[in-house]
Amino acid sequence: MSTPPSHAAKDAATVGVLGNGQLGRMLALAGLPLGLRFRFFDPAPDAPACAAGACVLAPFDDLAAADRFARGLTVCTYEFENVPAALARHIERAVPVRPGPLALDVSQDRLAEKSLFRTLNIPTPAFLPIDSLDDLRAGIASVGLPGVLKTRRGGYDGKGQQVLRKPEDLQPAFASLTAGLAQDAGGARSAGLILEAFVPFTRELSVIAVRSTKGQVAFYPLTLNTHQSGILHTSFAPLSPLSPEMESTAHGYARAIMEHLDYVGVMALELFDHNGRLLANETAPRVHNSGHWTIDGCVTSQFENHLRAIMGWPLGSTEALGACAMINIVGQSPPTEALASLAGARLHLYDKAPRPGRKLGHINFVERSEADLHARVNAALDLLARSRSGGA
Amino acid sequence: MSTPPSHAAKDAATVGVLGNGQLGRMLALAGLPLGLRFRFFDPAPDAPACAAGACVLAPFDDLAAADRFARGLTVCTYEFENVPAALARHIERAVPVRPGPLALDVSQDRLAEKSLFRTLNIPTPAFLPIDSLDDLRAGIASVGLPGVLKTRRGGYDGKGQQVLRKPEDLQPAFASLTAGLAQDAGGARSAGLILEAFVPFTRELSVIAVRSTKGQVAFYPLTLNTHQSGILHTSFAPLSPLSPEMESTAHGYARAIMEHLDYVGVMALELFDHNGRLLANETAPRVHNSGHWTIDGCVTSQFENHLRAIMGWPLGSTEALGACAMINIVGQSPPTEALASLAGARLHLYDKAPRPGRKLGHINFVERSEADLHARVNAALDLLARSRSGGA
């Protein structure tokens, strides 16, 4: 039997992704059914995305590898915001990078990001740049205690920040966060700290928004998020008791940021709901964990709409198909067989080895009523709790 | 920056698939979110499944390559029924093959399949084995005209069969189909022809059924199928005007076949609806084109349930989430941008080069009402028709 000719399409587009973690994996799982091909650039071997596309394994400062990665791509995007902006700018000389590197500049620096909110008249907690312990003392005198001291760059999942509750907390928090900055050899240049007023928020919300190359915008319903140890634990959407005014306010904020940055792709905006007033916390220039419910909860998921946007295609529907929830599987996971026994569960596992604090997968539910949803979510939370305590 | 350690799970299961076409691709797209890995065995390079798993490219009679393919697999399955049963039996010495090779034996030979229907008291059109022109003349004298002459092995998508409408059709049909058999050097041994009574059926239905290693069974709603040039064109499910009796009859037939074969995995059973009486036409021991609507139309698709079944995991829900339709994209496709403009369309493209009669992808719709469904299906059919006539 002779080797048959290739059956593959000759003109398929290839999407390049900086980063090869689970967000890249889910981009590919959404994009392969659109006929797209995927190539990832990241130093991590055997990473989640490598099951669904070619992986170029190299450090982010290896520009020769970046050139190999970029060759023949239709468009390049990224799946995490701590990709060096210099790498994105290098690749942009050969291939469109969407969202543009300007979005990276803003989201990589909490001070730039908060300043943008202020420029756009988007309410945000009071903030001050902190470059010395004297700055910090003066800052606390201005915003009061408690306050939150954060690194301007590199923080995620609750890392790189400390809550200051009493005057004695200032010096150790400053020392610990600046020591962390000095150790952070892999990141971009250290750019100091930022002090933010502590917001005793009622709840944390997020909005996933998307804007195409043609300026078309769409917004998913506002999502309610809960956290455990600083890591996203659950998301619920849509929020039925929510006032339509609050939702349109949140969408307006996301629209203003995207239009200001001439943004292309999916952007997440995290918000504090402070007694009914929304305060912008931060943005992520990428698909976002609080949008994972859209994989099963919408006709067009955040992953598919990100790809439609960066390809210049029409955006798809962002309407919720029911009462939706997402539960993260963090640290360790019950056996797949046990997860598969959960009625109505849609599993999304990332093929990662268990480790404390590591996101290993998530479970989505889409139900006809909130009562059904909560019963099924509770069954899943019970299973995960039993697994953590060694009982499953 | 040194190379970080692998983050991959150490105990992930790998599923082997014989064949690397679009069915294998969709198995992997359903199975990666379950944490499974995929490896495919097929001579075809650059085939649809290779984007979502490792491809071992070798002829099906290369048993050394089959051994490399089988090494370390958790379970092996297949995505088309014309895999040589000898290959499946060879692999079975090292790794469980599900469905078992017995299912291949039956579905590869229309005579064995029809005889099994008869054994199980499942109504089927009258049939006779045909090994000579004299057999054929005697057969037509028995079943009458019109009749359908088919090769016992190797037919699909309307190939390998001819309708006999008048006595003069017998000799050329016999000559043409036996000539085809003689040319079929790559297939199994030639096993003659089968004559079947022509059924002027009202409509063609199919049922997708699944049975797990533990004997758990589940059935998707009966599906209505239409064809163009012998190739599946559309599927609709569930069939609201259908009598529950007809559905339970069809499910009972599928159950009897699966239990008789100690079957594990998804099986499709095609049926003629002849004035309200169901006649079994054929089975497919695999995921099936008429079950593609389940990707979006059910909590657990046929692809996911096939994997759950062969992994020995609990089966998921087969309930339809709405009024569902599937439209095949055959021969040529409109640009993806045009397809993406269809409201509510869920695209499933296979990354294959256009060619007359080749399945390039499909479009699913899941709607709240049949009226909504038909409006959207018609918009899609219009777009596909414009594309074929060069207008899109």
PDB file of C-alpha atoms in Angstrom, chain A residues 188-304:
ATOM      1  CA  ALA A 188      10.552  42.271  33.367  1.00  0.00           C
ATOM      2  CA  ARG A 189      12.353  45.111  35.136  1.00  0.00           C
ATOM      3  CA  SER A 190      11.244  45.735  38.711  1.00  0.00           C
ATOM      4  CA  ALA A 191       8.964  48.712  38.836  1.00  0.00           C
ATOM      5  CA  GLY A 192       8.267  49.093  42.527  1.00  0.00           C
ATOM      6  CA  LEU A 193       5.059  48.768  44.442  1.00  0.00           C
ATOM      7  CA  ILE A 194       1.601  50.219  44.544  1.00  0.00           C
ATOM      8  CA  LEU A 195      -0.527  50.924  47.604  1.00  0.00           C
ATOM      9  CA  GLU A 196      -4.271  50.578  47.213  1.00  0.00           C
ATOM     10  CA  ALA A 197      -7.067  51.403  49.595  1.00  0.00           C
ATOM     11  CA  PHE A 198      -8.601  48.230  51.025  1.00  0.00           C
ATOM     12  CA  VAL A 199     -12.136  47.756  49.727  1.00  0.00           C
ATOM     13  CA  PRO A 200     -14.376  45.667  52.010  1.00  0.00           C
ATOM     14  CA  PHE A 201     -16.261  44.602  48.920  1.00  0.00           C
ATOM     15  CA  THR A 202     -19.589  42.815  49.058  1.00  0.00           C
ATOM     16  CA  ARG A 203     -18.564  40.517  46.244  1.00  0.00           C
ATOM     17  CA  GLU A 204     -16.230  40.218  43.281  1.00  0.00           C
ATOM     18  CA  LEU A 205     -17.635  40.332  39.783  1.00  0.00           C
ATOM     19  CA  SER A 206     -16.041  40.109  36.386  1.00  0.00           C
ATOM     20  CA  VAL A 207     -17.039  40.887  32.872  1.00  0.00           C
ATOM     21  CA  ILE A 208     -15.615  39.130  29.848  1.00  0.00           C
ATOM     22  CA  ALA A 209     -15.677  41.410  26.825  1.00  0.00           C
ATOM     23  CA  VAL A 210     -14.497  40.975  23.258  1.00  0.00           C
ATOM     24  CA  ARG A 211     -13.693  43.365  20.447  1.00  0.00           C
ATOM     25  CA  SER A 212     -12.920  42.392  16.861  1.00  0.00           C
ATOM     26  CA  THR A 213     -10.496  43.879  14.331  1.00  0.00           C
ATOM     27  CA  LYS A 214     -13.514  45.628  12.864  1.00  0.00           C
ATOM     28  CA  GLY A 215     -14.468  47.277  16.159  1.00  0.00           C
ATOM     29  CA  GLN A 216     -17.441  44.979  16.817  1.00  0.00           C
ATOM     30  CA  VAL A 217     -17.860  44.479  20.570  1.00  0.00           C
ATOM     31  CA  ALA A 218     -19.746  41.932  22.650  1.00  0.00           C
ATOM     32  CA  PHE A 219     -20.062  41.266  26.369  1.00  0.00           C
ATOM     33  CA  TYR A 220     -20.822  38.148  28.359  1.00  0.00           C
ATOM     34  CA  PRO A 221     -23.178  38.440  31.324  1.00  0.00           C
ATOM     35  CA  LEU A 222     -21.610  39.709  34.553  1.00  0.00           C
ATOM     36  CA  THR A 223     -20.133  36.835  36.526  1.00  0.00           C
ATOM     37  CA  LEU A 224     -19.980  36.384  40.312  1.00  0.00           C
ATOM     38  CA  ASN A 225     -16.678  34.970  41.512  1.00  0.00           C
ATOM     39  CA  THR A 226     -15.586  33.425  44.811  1.00  0.00           C
ATOM     40  CA  HIS A 227     -12.001  32.729  45.818  1.00  0.00           C
ATOM     41  CA  GLN A 228     -10.142  30.349  48.126  1.00  0.00           C
ATOM     42  CA  SER A 229      -6.596  31.250  49.248  1.00  0.00           C
ATOM     43  CA  GLY A 230      -6.518  33.959  46.592  1.00  0.00           C
ATOM     44  CA  ILE A 231      -7.351  31.513  43.760  1.00  0.00           C
ATOM     45  CA  LEU A 232     -10.622  31.592  41.842  1.00  0.00           C
ATOM     46  CA  HIS A 233     -12.879  28.893  43.257  1.00  0.00           C
ATOM     47  CA  THR A 234     -16.321  29.305  41.627  1.00  0.00           C
ATOM     48  CA  SER A 235     -18.032  31.490  39.025  1.00  0.00           C
ATOM     49  CA  PHE A 236     -21.772  31.898  38.552  1.00  0.00           C
ATOM     50  CA  ALA A 237     -23.585  33.601  35.667  1.00  0.00           C
ATOM     51  CA  PRO A 238     -25.844  35.198  34.789  1.00  0.00           C
ATOM     52  CA  LEU A 239     -26.671  37.006  38.017  1.00  0.00           C
ATOM     53  CA  SER A 240     -30.434  37.050  38.086  1.00  0.00           C
ATOM     54  CA  PRO A 241     -30.971  39.562  40.927  1.00  0.00           C
ATOM     55  CA  LEU A 242     -28.571  41.987  39.301  1.00  0.00           C
ATOM     56  CA  SER A 243     -29.861  45.321  38.166  1.00  0.00           C
ATOM     57  CA  PRO A 244     -29.572  45.813  34.411  1.00  0.00           C
ATOM     58  CA  GLU A 245     -28.005  49.201  35.222  1.00  0.00           C
ATOM     59  CA  MET A 246     -25.097  47.511  37.007  1.00  0.00           C
ATOM     60  CA  GLU A 247     -24.529  45.200  34.063  1.00  0.00           C
ATOM     61  CA  SER A 248     -24.596  48.016  31.535  1.00  0.00           C
ATOM     62  CA  THR A 249     -22.244  50.056  33.740  1.00  0.00           C
ATOM     63  CA  ALA A 250     -19.753  47.172  33.793  1.00  0.00           C
ATOM     64  CA  HIS A 251     -20.059  46.669  30.053  1.00  0.00           C
ATOM     65  CA  GLY A 252     -19.516  50.395  29.544  1.00  0.00           C
ATOM     66  CA  TYR A 253     -16.280  50.304  31.539  1.00  0.00           C
ATOM     67  CA  ALA A 254     -14.984  47.348  29.529  1.00  0.00           C
ATOM     68  CA  ARG A 255     -15.961  49.064  26.285  1.00  0.00           C
ATOM     69  CA  ALA A 256     -14.152  52.282  27.264  1.00  0.00           C
ATOM     70  CA  ILE A 257     -10.920  50.406  28.047  1.00  0.00           C
ATOM     71  CA  MET A 258     -11.050  48.346  24.839  1.00  0.00           C
ATOM     72  CA  GLU A 259     -11.786  51.354  22.653  1.00  0.00           C
ATOM     73  CA  HIS A 260      -9.040  53.423  24.318  1.00  0.00           C
ATOM     74  CA  LEU A 261      -6.482  50.663  23.639  1.00  0.00           C
ATOM     75  CA  ASP A 262      -7.884  49.815  20.165  1.00  0.00           C
ATOM     76  CA  TYR A 263      -8.099  46.380  21.723  1.00  0.00           C
ATOM     77  CA  VAL A 264      -8.652  43.187  19.689  1.00  0.00           C
ATOM     78  CA  GLY A 265      -9.627  39.928  21.396  1.00  0.00           C
ATOM     79  CA  VAL A 266     -11.136  38.907  24.715  1.00  0.00           C
ATOM     80  CA  MET A 267     -10.461  41.079  27.760  1.00  0.00           C
ATOM     81  CA  ALA A 268     -11.473  40.371  31.344  1.00  0.00           C
ATOM     82  CA  LEU A 269     -12.300  43.196  33.758  1.00  0.00           C
ATOM     83  CA  GLU A 270     -12.458  42.300  37.449  1.00  0.00           C
ATOM     84  CA  LEU A 271     -14.692  44.516  39.571  1.00  0.00           C
ATOM     85  CA  PHE A 272     -15.503  44.938  43.238  1.00  0.00           C
ATOM     86  CA  ASP A 273     -19.176  45.369  44.012  1.00  0.00           C
ATOM     87  CA  HIS A 274     -18.966  47.786  46.973  1.00  0.00           C
ATOM     88  CA  ASN A 275     -22.518  48.237  48.244  1.00  0.00           C
ATOM     89  CA  GLY A 276     -23.861  48.388  44.708  1.00  0.00           C
ATOM     90  CA  ARG A 277     -21.064  50.602  43.374  1.00  0.00           C
ATOM     91  CA  LEU A 278     -18.634  48.963  40.959  1.00  0.00           C
ATOM     92  CA  LEU A 279     -14.908  49.594  41.388  1.00  0.00           C
ATOM     93  CA  ALA A 280     -12.483  48.361  38.748  1.00  0.00           C
ATOM     94  CA  ASN A 281      -9.798  46.095  40.213  1.00  0.00           C
ATOM     95  CA  GLU A 282      -7.792  44.872  37.241  1.00  0.00           C
ATOM     96  CA  THR A 283      -7.914  43.737  33.636  1.00  0.00           C
ATOM     97  CA  ALA A 284      -6.488  40.663  31.936  1.00  0.00           C
ATOM     98  CA  PRO A 285      -5.671  40.996  28.215  1.00  0.00           C
ATOM     99  CA  ARG A 286      -6.678  37.426  27.469  1.00  0.00           C
ATOM    100  CA  VAL A 287      -9.258  34.720  27.991  1.00  0.00           C
ATOM    101  CA  HIS A 288      -9.892  34.422  31.714  1.00  0.00           C
ATOM    102  CA  ASN A 289     -10.690  31.748  34.288  1.00  0.00           C
ATOM    103  CA  SER A 290     -13.911  33.569  35.229  1.00  0.00           C
ATOM    104  CA  GLY A 291     -15.081  33.067  31.631  1.00  0.00           C
ATOM    105  CA  HIS A 292     -14.632  29.286  31.546  1.00  0.00           C
ATOM    106  CA  TRP A 293     -18.359  28.768  32.152  1.00  0.00           C
ATOM    107  CA  THR A 294     -18.935  30.113  28.623  1.00  0.00           C
ATOM    108  CA  ILE A 295     -17.483  26.908  27.082  1.00  0.00           C
ATOM    109  CA  ASP A 296     -20.738  25.126  27.842  1.00  0.00           C
ATOM    110  CA  GLY A 297     -22.921  28.066  28.863  1.00  0.00           C
ATOM    111  CA  CYS A 298     -22.963  30.020  25.583  1.00  0.00           C
ATOM    112  CA  VAL A 299     -23.310  29.274  21.888  1.00  0.00           C
ATOM    113  CA  THR A 300     -19.909  30.941  21.417  1.00  0.00           C
ATOM    114  CA  SER A 301     -17.385  30.561  24.244  1.00  0.00           C
ATOM    115  CA  GLN A 302     -14.853  33.212  25.252  1.00  0.00           C
ATOM    116  CA  PHE A 303     -12.207  31.054  23.545  1.00  0.00           C
ATOM    117  CA  GLU A 304     -14.065  30.918  20.240  1.00  0.00           C
TER     118      GLU A 304
END
